[in-house]
Amino acid sequence: MYGGTCGVIWLEHLAKYKRVKWNKIIIWALLAPILMGGLIEILQKYCTGGMRSGEWLDFAADTIGVGLAFIIGSLLAMCFSKV
């Protein structure tokens, strides 16, 4: 899911801008999805009345998905845009 979220952010960014604006893409396609994953894990642990648990491995999987999508998006941006 987080890889897909990051991938959509990349596609939208590349459709809107001719050149990659790295400061924006690092914030919105890398940091924001990772922070969202961490926040969701915290909310699962403390706000579901024991029905769900926050897992470090889930957070790690979220982060890996974002990282892979970021790498793929970076490579595509270098191929198809004026980086």
PDB file of C-alpha atoms in Angstrom:
ATOM      1  CA  MET A   1       0.000   0.000   0.000  1.00  0.00           C
ATOM      2  CA  TYR A   2       2.740   2.452   0.881  1.00  0.00           C
ATOM      3  CA  GLY A   3       4.679   1.630  -2.264  1.00  0.00           C
ATOM      4  CA  GLY A   4       1.535   2.403  -4.248  1.00  0.00           C
ATOM      5  CA  THR A   5       1.010   5.672  -2.373  1.00  0.00           C
ATOM      6  CA  CYS A   6       4.586   6.748  -3.058  1.00  0.00           C
ATOM      7  CA  GLY A   7       4.268   5.664  -6.700  1.00  0.00           C
ATOM      8  CA  VAL A   8       1.137   7.772  -7.219  1.00  0.00           C
ATOM      9  CA  ILE A   9       2.870  10.789  -5.697  1.00  0.00           C
ATOM     10  CA  TRP A  10       5.762  10.289  -8.144  1.00  0.00           C
ATOM     11  CA  LEU A  11       3.414   9.991 -11.125  1.00  0.00           C
ATOM     12  CA  GLU A  12       1.541  13.143 -10.168  1.00  0.00           C
ATOM     13  CA  HIS A  13       4.770  15.057  -9.609  1.00  0.00           C
ATOM     14  CA  LEU A  14       6.239  13.997 -12.942  1.00  0.00           C
ATOM     15  CA  ALA A  15       2.999  14.858 -14.743  1.00  0.00           C
ATOM     16  CA  LYS A  16       2.929  18.348 -13.206  1.00  0.00           C
ATOM     17  CA  TYR A  17       6.597  19.363 -13.392  1.00  0.00           C
ATOM     18  CA  LYS A  18       9.110  18.990 -16.209  1.00  0.00           C
ATOM     19  CA  ARG A  19      11.962  18.792 -13.716  1.00  0.00           C
ATOM     20  CA  VAL A  20      11.987  16.931 -10.419  1.00  0.00           C
ATOM     21  CA  LYS A  21      11.738  19.243  -7.424  1.00  0.00           C
ATOM     22  CA  TRP A  22      13.715  17.052  -5.032  1.00  0.00           C
ATOM     23  CA  ASN A  23      12.877  18.995  -1.882  1.00  0.00           C
ATOM     24  CA  LYS A  24       9.139  18.483  -2.489  1.00  0.00           C
ATOM     25  CA  ILE A  25       9.441  14.876  -3.607  1.00  0.00           C
ATOM     26  CA  ILE A  26      11.564  13.887  -0.589  1.00  0.00           C
ATOM     27  CA  ILE A  27       8.998  15.385   1.783  1.00  0.00           C
ATOM     28  CA  TRP A  28       5.815  14.104   0.084  1.00  0.00           C
ATOM     29  CA  ALA A  29       6.928  10.800  -1.473  1.00  0.00           C
ATOM     30  CA  LEU A  30       9.409   9.643   1.166  1.00  0.00           C
ATOM     31  CA  LEU A  31       8.949  11.234   4.582  1.00  0.00           C
ATOM     32  CA  ALA A  32       5.163  11.733   4.643  1.00  0.00           C
ATOM     33  CA  PRO A  33       4.263   8.082   3.843  1.00  0.00           C
ATOM     34  CA  ILE A  34       6.797   6.801   6.401  1.00  0.00           C
ATOM     35  CA  LEU A  35       5.399   9.132   9.073  1.00  0.00           C
ATOM     36  CA  MET A  36       1.854   8.106   8.127  1.00  0.00           C
ATOM     37  CA  GLY A  37       2.780   4.430   8.567  1.00  0.00           C
ATOM     38  CA  GLY A  38       4.283   5.107  11.981  1.00  0.00           C
ATOM     39  CA  LEU A  39       1.273   7.125  13.068  1.00  0.00           C
ATOM     40  CA  ILE A  40      -1.107   4.382  11.967  1.00  0.00           C
ATOM     41  CA  GLU A  41       0.857   1.795  13.967  1.00  0.00           C
ATOM     42  CA  ILE A  42       0.743   4.029  17.067  1.00  0.00           C
ATOM     43  CA  LEU A  43      -2.993   4.582  16.636  1.00  0.00           C
ATOM     44  CA  GLN A  44      -3.558   0.844  16.251  1.00  0.00           C
ATOM     45  CA  LYS A  45      -1.756   0.158  19.500  1.00  0.00           C
ATOM     46  CA  TYR A  46      -3.298   2.870  21.662  1.00  0.00           C
ATOM     47  CA  CYS A  47      -6.688   3.751  20.135  1.00  0.00           C
ATOM     48  CA  THR A  48      -8.377   0.444  19.319  1.00  0.00           C
ATOM     49  CA  GLY A  49      -9.071  -0.805  22.834  1.00  0.00           C
ATOM     50  CA  GLY A  50      -6.812  -3.825  22.454  1.00  0.00           C
ATOM     51  CA  MET A  51      -8.489  -5.004  19.250  1.00  0.00           C
ATOM     52  CA  ARG A  52      -5.403  -4.234  17.121  1.00  0.00           C
ATOM     53  CA  SER A  53      -1.719  -4.047  17.948  1.00  0.00           C
ATOM     54  CA  GLY A  54       0.991  -1.799  16.609  1.00  0.00           C
ATOM     55  CA  GLU A  55       3.789  -3.906  15.130  1.00  0.00           C
ATOM     56  CA  TRP A  56       7.370  -2.900  14.389  1.00  0.00           C
ATOM     57  CA  LEU A  57       7.480  -5.366  11.493  1.00  0.00           C
ATOM     58  CA  ASP A  58       4.435  -3.717   9.904  1.00  0.00           C
ATOM     59  CA  PHE A  59       6.177  -0.359  10.184  1.00  0.00           C
ATOM     60  CA  ALA A  60       9.336  -1.864   8.664  1.00  0.00           C
ATOM     61  CA  ALA A  61       7.305  -3.301   5.761  1.00  0.00           C
ATOM     62  CA  ASP A  62       5.684   0.101   5.196  1.00  0.00           C
ATOM     63  CA  THR A  63       9.092   1.772   5.154  1.00  0.00           C
ATOM     64  CA  ILE A  64      10.531  -0.818   2.753  1.00  0.00           C
ATOM     65  CA  GLY A  65       7.582  -0.306   0.386  1.00  0.00           C
ATOM     66  CA  VAL A  66       8.093   3.454   0.410  1.00  0.00           C
ATOM     67  CA  GLY A  67      11.849   3.048  -0.086  1.00  0.00           C
ATOM     68  CA  LEU A  68      11.434   0.731  -3.055  1.00  0.00           C
ATOM     69  CA  ALA A  69       8.864   3.007  -4.691  1.00  0.00           C
ATOM     70  CA  PHE A  70      11.148   5.997  -4.076  1.00  0.00           C
ATOM     71  CA  ILE A  71      14.053   4.228  -5.767  1.00  0.00           C
ATOM     72  CA  ILE A  72      11.905   3.167  -8.721  1.00  0.00           C
ATOM     73  CA  GLY A  73      10.426   6.671  -9.017  1.00  0.00           C
ATOM     74  CA  SER A  74      13.892   8.235  -8.906  1.00  0.00           C
ATOM     75  CA  LEU A  75      15.127   5.953 -11.676  1.00  0.00           C
ATOM     76  CA  LEU A  76      12.079   6.662 -13.832  1.00  0.00           C
ATOM     77  CA  ALA A  77      12.454  10.381 -13.234  1.00  0.00           C
ATOM     78  CA  MET A  78      16.068  10.247 -14.392  1.00  0.00           C
ATOM     79  CA  CYS A  79      15.020   8.397 -17.558  1.00  0.00           C
ATOM     80  CA  PHE A  80      11.949  10.400 -18.524  1.00  0.00           C
ATOM     81  CA  SER A  81      12.462  13.927 -17.233  1.00  0.00           C
ATOM     82  CA  LYS A  82      15.052  16.638 -17.253  1.00  0.00           C
ATOM     83  CA  VAL A  83      16.573  15.948 -13.830  1.00  0.00           C
TER      84      VAL A  83
END
